[in-house]
Amino acid sequence: MTLQFSLASASPETVETACVVVGVYEGGVLTSAAARIDSAAEGAIKRQVESGDITGKGGSAAVLFAPAGVTARRVLVVGLGQQKAFDAARFQRVHADAARALGRLPVDSAVSYLSEIDVPGRDATWRLRTAVLATDHASYRYTATFKPREKSAQPELASMAFAGNADAQAGLDQGVAIAEGVRFARELANLPPNICNPAYIASQAQAFAAEHADTVSCRVLDHEEMEKLGFGSLLAVGRGSTNRPKLVALEYAGGAEGDKPYAFVGKGITFDSGGISLKPGAGMEEMKFDMGGAAGVLGGFVAAVKLGVKLNLVCVVPAAENMPDGDSYRPSDVLTSLSGLTIEVLNTDAEGRLILCDALTWTVQTYQPQAIVDAATLTGACVIALGKHATGLMSKHDDLAAELLAAGEATLDRAWRLPLWDDYQTQLESGFADVANIGGKSAGAITAGCFLSRFTEGQRWAHLDIAGTAWDEGRKGLATGRPVPLLAQWLLDRSEK
């Protein structure tokens, strides 16, 4: 069920809804909306603050049922933490906290006044967009048909309104569009690999193009076409699987005819066993998320179309499955990439860069884009370096890196720049080919970026390593939908300029 969002202009004490949401800081400091509720309810909130039932601590929530003097059936009071420490990240968290609390209540609609809370350096558009994204993300439930949910006996949250005037409509609209892209990415990445294989990714791209045929078109190259063109690196990775590789290209005509497009390229390894360099069995089930880069750029593309950005965009996804088989590629094989560069395979589990290098070459040759951003769950080394919070960003173009970092800060989908110095290139030297596909134990994330840089010479290009940010770990861990917000904001910024 997709949550519906809208704006509300009524006063918190008079709005008709199943639940109204307000906030209280630590120390009993009420927001203006909470103060109005408290006044109408003759001190109902302050009494609970004094009794200790409402603490105002971050992550806390309390419910007042049918308080006298208030039209709403319930009042959800969310803790905001310390007022002096309230910032953009806390604003995002309290909306997620509120969404989770609402999910535990028998309500089908709610009106939140948390969107009115002032955040230093952020305007109403940012507040509404962030409120929508945080609420939608926290409300997401995985509901694939092979795990049907029993119909709940109680109402479930279906619509959410945020306090805001007409000036906030742009933020709401942006939030709804980006949230749709995030959901698209999460649904795709959460599917099991026996469903979400290269052909399935292609079918989903084609279906989206058909729904938006006025501005979107889709091309799909199969393995036979790629073989004729010389995709030697990409095809080698998929050789061991009965699920043949695909190259998917979505095109969006939102800008002027003839304008060079922006380009996304996303790693689409729908399952990564490691190939002949087999991964350990423990945790291998998470390797269905190795197409998180593909899901992320496709979600970013969806968001861009829904936003109606005024620019041209292409989204290219090399999709393959990395499996061990009698026909699998091997360590010590030498591959000839689409660019003509030869690659010595030292580890078949460093396959993402091998499908990306051909996809990047084809994207440059086909579209001559004005900028390329690739996204990939590329290296465990990036997870070790940055953990689960920051995406690794690499680029030789300071201006492009700055644009992407700013987009990440604006959406709280943050990235951190790692060096891409030529000093690291020596680690990729090979005695048998132009380049080796791994650079040794040290600086693994950076040498992976250096490998890709050899196929983007002369291009305005950036690489996002999302190995740590694309999904949450554990048996019930879900895809996050990152870096859709960052990519969408980057395009919005380019469109506005």
PDB file of C-alpha atoms in Angstrom, residues 271-468:
ATOM      1  CA  PHE A 271      23.277 -12.585  -7.459  1.00  0.00           C
ATOM      2  CA  ASP A 272      26.963 -12.763  -6.649  1.00  0.00           C
ATOM      3  CA  SER A 273      28.293 -16.157  -5.611  1.00  0.00           C
ATOM      4  CA  GLY A 274      31.809 -14.895  -6.253  1.00  0.00           C
ATOM      5  CA  GLY A 275      32.109 -17.268  -9.218  1.00  0.00           C
ATOM      6  CA  ILE A 276      35.131 -19.600  -9.162  1.00  0.00           C
ATOM      7  CA  SER A 277      36.550 -17.382  -6.372  1.00  0.00           C
ATOM      8  CA  LEU A 278      33.578 -18.546  -4.310  1.00  0.00           C
ATOM      9  CA  LYS A 279      32.395 -16.432  -1.397  1.00  0.00           C
ATOM     10  CA  PRO A 280      32.027 -17.932   2.108  1.00  0.00           C
ATOM     11  CA  GLY A 281      28.603 -19.481   2.620  1.00  0.00           C
ATOM     12  CA  ALA A 282      27.736 -17.412   5.689  1.00  0.00           C
ATOM     13  CA  GLY A 283      25.957 -14.263   4.605  1.00  0.00           C
ATOM     14  CA  MET A 284      25.904 -15.171   0.913  1.00  0.00           C
ATOM     15  CA  GLU A 285      22.114 -14.764   0.906  1.00  0.00           C
ATOM     16  CA  GLU A 286      22.696 -11.010   1.118  1.00  0.00           C
ATOM     17  CA  MET A 287      24.329 -11.088  -2.301  1.00  0.00           C
ATOM     18  CA  LYS A 288      20.914 -10.652  -3.916  1.00  0.00           C
ATOM     19  CA  PHE A 289      21.535  -6.996  -2.967  1.00  0.00           C
ATOM     20  CA  ASP A 290      24.570  -6.843  -5.277  1.00  0.00           C
ATOM     21  CA  MET A 291      22.301  -5.190  -7.848  1.00  0.00           C
ATOM     22  CA  GLY A 292      21.767  -2.278  -5.426  1.00  0.00           C
ATOM     23  CA  GLY A 293      23.582   0.056  -7.803  1.00  0.00           C
ATOM     24  CA  ALA A 294      21.211  -0.873 -10.621  1.00  0.00           C
ATOM     25  CA  ALA A 295      18.214  -0.463  -8.317  1.00  0.00           C
ATOM     26  CA  GLY A 296      19.562   2.893  -7.135  1.00  0.00           C
ATOM     27  CA  VAL A 297      20.094   4.404 -10.581  1.00  0.00           C
ATOM     28  CA  LEU A 298      16.770   3.039 -11.831  1.00  0.00           C
ATOM     29  CA  GLY A 299      15.092   4.582  -8.777  1.00  0.00           C
ATOM     30  CA  GLY A 300      16.917   7.833  -9.478  1.00  0.00           C
ATOM     31  CA  PHE A 301      15.644   7.699 -13.061  1.00  0.00           C
ATOM     32  CA  VAL A 302      12.064   7.097 -11.856  1.00  0.00           C
ATOM     33  CA  ALA A 303      12.352  10.039  -9.459  1.00  0.00           C
ATOM     34  CA  ALA A 304      13.694  12.289 -12.238  1.00  0.00           C
ATOM     35  CA  VAL A 305      10.763  11.442 -14.506  1.00  0.00           C
ATOM     36  CA  LYS A 306       8.248  11.997 -11.700  1.00  0.00           C
ATOM     37  CA  LEU A 307       9.937  15.302 -10.841  1.00  0.00           C
ATOM     38  CA  GLY A 308       9.822  16.330 -14.489  1.00  0.00           C
ATOM     39  CA  VAL A 309      13.392  17.628 -14.404  1.00  0.00           C
ATOM     40  CA  LYS A 310      14.185  19.856 -17.377  1.00  0.00           C
ATOM     41  CA  LEU A 311      17.134  17.910 -18.739  1.00  0.00           C
ATOM     42  CA  ASN A 312      17.908  14.805 -20.752  1.00  0.00           C
ATOM     43  CA  LEU A 313      18.914  11.681 -18.860  1.00  0.00           C
ATOM     44  CA  VAL A 314      20.021   8.147 -19.670  1.00  0.00           C
ATOM     45  CA  CYS A 315      20.214   5.250 -17.236  1.00  0.00           C
ATOM     46  CA  VAL A 316      22.327   2.250 -18.229  1.00  0.00           C
ATOM     47  CA  VAL A 317      22.253  -1.014 -16.290  1.00  0.00           C
ATOM     48  CA  PRO A 318      24.586  -3.920 -17.072  1.00  0.00           C
ATOM     49  CA  ALA A 319      22.764  -6.899 -15.544  1.00  0.00           C
ATOM     50  CA  ALA A 320      24.348 -10.313 -15.001  1.00  0.00           C
ATOM     51  CA  GLU A 321      24.566 -13.175 -12.526  1.00  0.00           C
ATOM     52  CA  ASN A 322      27.978 -14.303 -11.260  1.00  0.00           C
ATOM     53  CA  MET A 323      27.855 -18.090 -10.854  1.00  0.00           C
ATOM     54  CA  PRO A 324      30.371 -20.993 -10.804  1.00  0.00           C
ATOM     55  CA  ASP A 325      29.929 -23.370 -13.718  1.00  0.00           C
ATOM     56  CA  GLY A 326      31.912 -25.387 -16.228  1.00  0.00           C
ATOM     57  CA  ASP A 327      31.838 -22.366 -18.523  1.00  0.00           C
ATOM     58  CA  SER A 328      32.613 -19.747 -15.853  1.00  0.00           C
ATOM     59  CA  TYR A 329      35.445 -17.324 -16.322  1.00  0.00           C
ATOM     60  CA  ARG A 330      38.525 -18.114 -14.203  1.00  0.00           C
ATOM     61  CA  PRO A 331      41.309 -16.424 -12.274  1.00  0.00           C
ATOM     62  CA  SER A 332      44.145 -15.813 -14.773  1.00  0.00           C
ATOM     63  CA  ASP A 333      41.763 -15.404 -17.740  1.00  0.00           C
ATOM     64  CA  VAL A 334      42.520 -12.371 -19.893  1.00  0.00           C
ATOM     65  CA  LEU A 335      39.448 -10.517 -21.163  1.00  0.00           C
ATOM     66  CA  THR A 336      39.185  -7.976 -23.943  1.00  0.00           C
ATOM     67  CA  SER A 337      36.829  -5.198 -22.895  1.00  0.00           C
ATOM     68  CA  LEU A 338      34.598  -3.156 -25.197  1.00  0.00           C
ATOM     69  CA  SER A 339      37.145  -0.327 -24.975  1.00  0.00           C
ATOM     70  CA  GLY A 340      39.892  -2.600 -26.312  1.00  0.00           C
ATOM     71  CA  LEU A 341      41.800  -2.654 -23.015  1.00  0.00           C
ATOM     72  CA  THR A 342      42.720  -6.163 -21.881  1.00  0.00           C
ATOM     73  CA  ILE A 343      42.062  -7.241 -18.286  1.00  0.00           C
ATOM     74  CA  GLU A 344      43.785  -9.969 -16.298  1.00  0.00           C
ATOM     75  CA  VAL A 345      41.312 -11.620 -13.940  1.00  0.00           C
ATOM     76  CA  LEU A 346      42.968 -12.202 -10.576  1.00  0.00           C
ATOM     77  CA  ASN A 347      39.708 -12.731  -8.674  1.00  0.00           C
ATOM     78  CA  THR A 348      36.310 -13.560 -10.179  1.00  0.00           C
ATOM     79  CA  ASP A 349      34.629 -11.986  -7.154  1.00  0.00           C
ATOM     80  CA  ALA A 350      35.814  -8.562  -8.371  1.00  0.00           C
ATOM     81  CA  GLU A 351      33.179  -8.786 -11.084  1.00  0.00           C
ATOM     82  CA  GLY A 352      31.246  -5.554 -10.621  1.00  0.00           C
ATOM     83  CA  ARG A 353      33.982  -3.449 -12.175  1.00  0.00           C
ATOM     84  CA  LEU A 354      34.127  -5.878 -15.101  1.00  0.00           C
ATOM     85  CA  ILE A 355      30.505  -5.323 -16.085  1.00  0.00           C
ATOM     86  CA  LEU A 356      30.674  -1.596 -15.305  1.00  0.00           C
ATOM     87  CA  CYS A 357      33.730  -0.937 -17.488  1.00  0.00           C
ATOM     88  CA  ASP A 358      31.944  -2.179 -20.615  1.00  0.00           C
ATOM     89  CA  ALA A 359      28.755  -0.339 -19.672  1.00  0.00           C
ATOM     90  CA  LEU A 360      30.675   2.906 -19.110  1.00  0.00           C
ATOM     91  CA  THR A 361      32.441   2.537 -22.455  1.00  0.00           C
ATOM     92  CA  TRP A 362      29.145   1.893 -24.269  1.00  0.00           C
ATOM     93  CA  THR A 363      27.459   4.836 -22.520  1.00  0.00           C
ATOM     94  CA  VAL A 364      30.220   7.211 -23.620  1.00  0.00           C
ATOM     95  CA  GLN A 365      30.250   5.876 -27.178  1.00  0.00           C
ATOM     96  CA  THR A 366      26.471   5.937 -27.537  1.00  0.00           C
ATOM     97  CA  TYR A 367      25.414   9.122 -25.756  1.00  0.00           C
ATOM     98  CA  GLN A 368      28.476  11.380 -25.298  1.00  0.00           C
ATOM     99  CA  PRO A 369      26.989  12.490 -21.941  1.00  0.00           C
ATOM    100  CA  GLN A 370      27.906  15.758 -20.267  1.00  0.00           C
ATOM    101  CA  ALA A 371      28.406  13.938 -16.962  1.00  0.00           C
ATOM    102  CA  ILE A 372      28.326  10.309 -15.802  1.00  0.00           C
ATOM    103  CA  VAL A 373      27.643   9.010 -12.294  1.00  0.00           C
ATOM    104  CA  ASP A 374      27.908   5.297 -11.615  1.00  0.00           C
ATOM    105  CA  ALA A 375      26.633   3.565  -8.492  1.00  0.00           C
ATOM    106  CA  ALA A 376      27.728   0.128  -7.339  1.00  0.00           C
ATOM    107  CA  THR A 377      27.873  -2.142  -4.318  1.00  0.00           C
ATOM    108  CA  LEU A 378      31.477  -2.502  -5.361  1.00  0.00           C
ATOM    109  CA  THR A 379      33.810  -3.223  -2.448  1.00  0.00           C
ATOM    110  CA  GLY A 380      33.779  -4.566   1.075  1.00  0.00           C
ATOM    111  CA  ALA A 381      36.754  -2.257   1.594  1.00  0.00           C
ATOM    112  CA  CYS A 382      34.414   0.749   1.378  1.00  0.00           C
ATOM    113  CA  VAL A 383      32.257  -0.731   4.152  1.00  0.00           C
ATOM    114  CA  ILE A 384      35.351  -1.140   6.321  1.00  0.00           C
ATOM    115  CA  ALA A 385      36.407   2.444   5.618  1.00  0.00           C
ATOM    116  CA  LEU A 386      33.064   4.259   5.972  1.00  0.00           C
ATOM    117  CA  GLY A 387      30.677   1.817   7.641  1.00  0.00           C
ATOM    118  CA  LYS A 388      26.948   1.873   6.860  1.00  0.00           C
ATOM    119  CA  HIS A 389      26.412   5.630   7.030  1.00  0.00           C
ATOM    120  CA  ALA A 390      28.334   7.238   4.178  1.00  0.00           C
ATOM    121  CA  THR A 391      28.601   6.364   0.510  1.00  0.00           C
ATOM    122  CA  GLY A 392      32.122   6.436  -0.907  1.00  0.00           C
ATOM    123  CA  LEU A 393      32.528   9.090  -3.609  1.00  0.00           C
ATOM    124  CA  MET A 394      35.407   9.180  -6.071  1.00  0.00           C
ATOM    125  CA  SER A 395      36.003  11.604  -8.919  1.00  0.00           C
ATOM    126  CA  LYS A 396      38.855  13.462 -10.596  1.00  0.00           C
ATOM    127  CA  HIS A 397      36.519  16.413 -11.126  1.00  0.00           C
ATOM    128  CA  ASP A 398      36.358  18.638  -8.063  1.00  0.00           C
ATOM    129  CA  ASP A 399      33.273  20.508  -9.275  1.00  0.00           C
ATOM    130  CA  LEU A 400      31.299  17.301  -9.904  1.00  0.00           C
ATOM    131  CA  ALA A 401      32.360  15.865  -6.552  1.00  0.00           C
ATOM    132  CA  ALA A 402      31.266  19.076  -4.825  1.00  0.00           C
ATOM    133  CA  GLU A 403      27.867  18.953  -6.541  1.00  0.00           C
ATOM    134  CA  LEU A 404      27.244  15.376  -5.433  1.00  0.00           C
ATOM    135  CA  LEU A 405      28.454  15.991  -1.888  1.00  0.00           C
ATOM    136  CA  ALA A 406      26.127  19.002  -1.637  1.00  0.00           C
ATOM    137  CA  ALA A 407      23.194  16.927  -2.925  1.00  0.00           C
ATOM    138  CA  GLY A 408      23.970  14.311  -0.287  1.00  0.00           C
ATOM    139  CA  GLU A 409      24.050  16.907   2.476  1.00  0.00           C
ATOM    140  CA  ALA A 410      20.767  18.433   1.280  1.00  0.00           C
ATOM    141  CA  THR A 411      18.970  15.081   1.386  1.00  0.00           C
ATOM    142  CA  LEU A 412      20.914  13.567   4.307  1.00  0.00           C
ATOM    143  CA  ASP A 413      21.874  10.794   1.880  1.00  0.00           C
ATOM    144  CA  ARG A 414      25.474  11.656   2.538  1.00  0.00           C
ATOM    145  CA  ALA A 415      28.680  10.711   0.766  1.00  0.00           C
ATOM    146  CA  TRP A 416      32.344  11.082   1.671  1.00  0.00           C
ATOM    147  CA  ARG A 417      35.037  11.724  -0.904  1.00  0.00           C
ATOM    148  CA  LEU A 418      37.947   9.327  -1.201  1.00  0.00           C
ATOM    149  CA  PRO A 419      41.110  10.094  -3.240  1.00  0.00           C
ATOM    150  CA  LEU A 420      41.462   8.915  -6.807  1.00  0.00           C
ATOM    151  CA  TRP A 421      45.127   9.728  -7.240  1.00  0.00           C
ATOM    152  CA  ASP A 422      47.249   8.225  -9.989  1.00  0.00           C
ATOM    153  CA  ASP A 423      49.597   7.005  -7.238  1.00  0.00           C
ATOM    154  CA  TYR A 424      47.224   4.077  -6.691  1.00  0.00           C
ATOM    155  CA  GLN A 425      47.190   3.000 -10.350  1.00  0.00           C
ATOM    156  CA  THR A 426      50.441   1.050  -9.994  1.00  0.00           C
ATOM    157  CA  GLN A 427      48.594  -1.493  -7.835  1.00  0.00           C
ATOM    158  CA  LEU A 428      46.623  -2.519 -10.930  1.00  0.00           C
ATOM    159  CA  GLU A 429      49.657  -3.324 -13.086  1.00  0.00           C
ATOM    160  CA  SER A 430      49.656  -6.698 -14.814  1.00  0.00           C
ATOM    161  CA  GLY A 431      52.372  -8.688 -16.555  1.00  0.00           C
ATOM    162  CA  PHE A 432      49.823 -10.332 -18.871  1.00  0.00           C
ATOM    163  CA  ALA A 433      47.289  -7.623 -19.786  1.00  0.00           C
ATOM    164  CA  ASP A 434      46.786  -3.878 -19.809  1.00  0.00           C
ATOM    165  CA  VAL A 435      45.320  -3.939 -16.303  1.00  0.00           C
ATOM    166  CA  ALA A 436      44.528  -6.361 -13.468  1.00  0.00           C
ATOM    167  CA  ASN A 437      41.020  -6.468 -12.015  1.00  0.00           C
ATOM    168  CA  ILE A 438      42.182  -6.115  -8.391  1.00  0.00           C
ATOM    169  CA  GLY A 439      44.913  -4.081  -6.728  1.00  0.00           C
ATOM    170  CA  GLY A 440      45.728  -6.109  -3.625  1.00  0.00           C
ATOM    171  CA  LYS A 441      44.676  -5.796  -0.003  1.00  0.00           C
ATOM    172  CA  SER A 442      45.316  -2.097   0.577  1.00  0.00           C
ATOM    173  CA  ALA A 443      43.004   0.710  -0.572  1.00  0.00           C
ATOM    174  CA  GLY A 444      40.560  -1.742  -2.163  1.00  0.00           C
ATOM    175  CA  ALA A 445      37.749   0.774  -2.673  1.00  0.00           C
ATOM    176  CA  ILE A 446      40.118   3.299  -4.237  1.00  0.00           C
ATOM    177  CA  THR A 447      41.841   0.852  -6.596  1.00  0.00           C
ATOM    178  CA  ALA A 448      38.383  -0.276  -7.775  1.00  0.00           C
ATOM    179  CA  GLY A 449      37.634   3.355  -8.579  1.00  0.00           C
ATOM    180  CA  CYS A 450      41.024   3.656 -10.297  1.00  0.00           C
ATOM    181  CA  PHE A 451      40.147   0.640 -12.442  1.00  0.00           C
ATOM    182  CA  LEU A 452      36.903   2.293 -13.597  1.00  0.00           C
ATOM    183  CA  SER A 453      38.695   5.589 -14.231  1.00  0.00           C
ATOM    184  CA  ARG A 454      40.686   3.901 -17.009  1.00  0.00           C
ATOM    185  CA  PHE A 455      37.437   3.511 -18.938  1.00  0.00           C
ATOM    186  CA  THR A 456      36.247   7.086 -18.402  1.00  0.00           C
ATOM    187  CA  GLU A 457      39.298   9.038 -19.525  1.00  0.00           C
ATOM    188  CA  GLY A 458      38.323  12.514 -20.703  1.00  0.00           C
ATOM    189  CA  GLN A 459      34.832  12.192 -19.222  1.00  0.00           C
ATOM    190  CA  ARG A 460      33.238  14.175 -16.408  1.00  0.00           C
ATOM    191  CA  TRP A 461      32.629  11.141 -14.224  1.00  0.00           C
ATOM    192  CA  ALA A 462      32.061  10.196 -10.599  1.00  0.00           C
ATOM    193  CA  HIS A 463      31.816   6.833  -8.876  1.00  0.00           C
ATOM    194  CA  LEU A 464      29.595   6.048  -5.879  1.00  0.00           C
ATOM    195  CA  ASP A 465      30.505   2.943  -3.867  1.00  0.00           C
ATOM    196  CA  ILE A 466      27.286   2.073  -2.012  1.00  0.00           C
ATOM    197  CA  ALA A 467      28.390  -1.307  -0.628  1.00  0.00           C
ATOM    198  CA  GLY A 468      27.756  -0.057   2.913  1.00  0.00           C
TER     199      GLY A 468
END
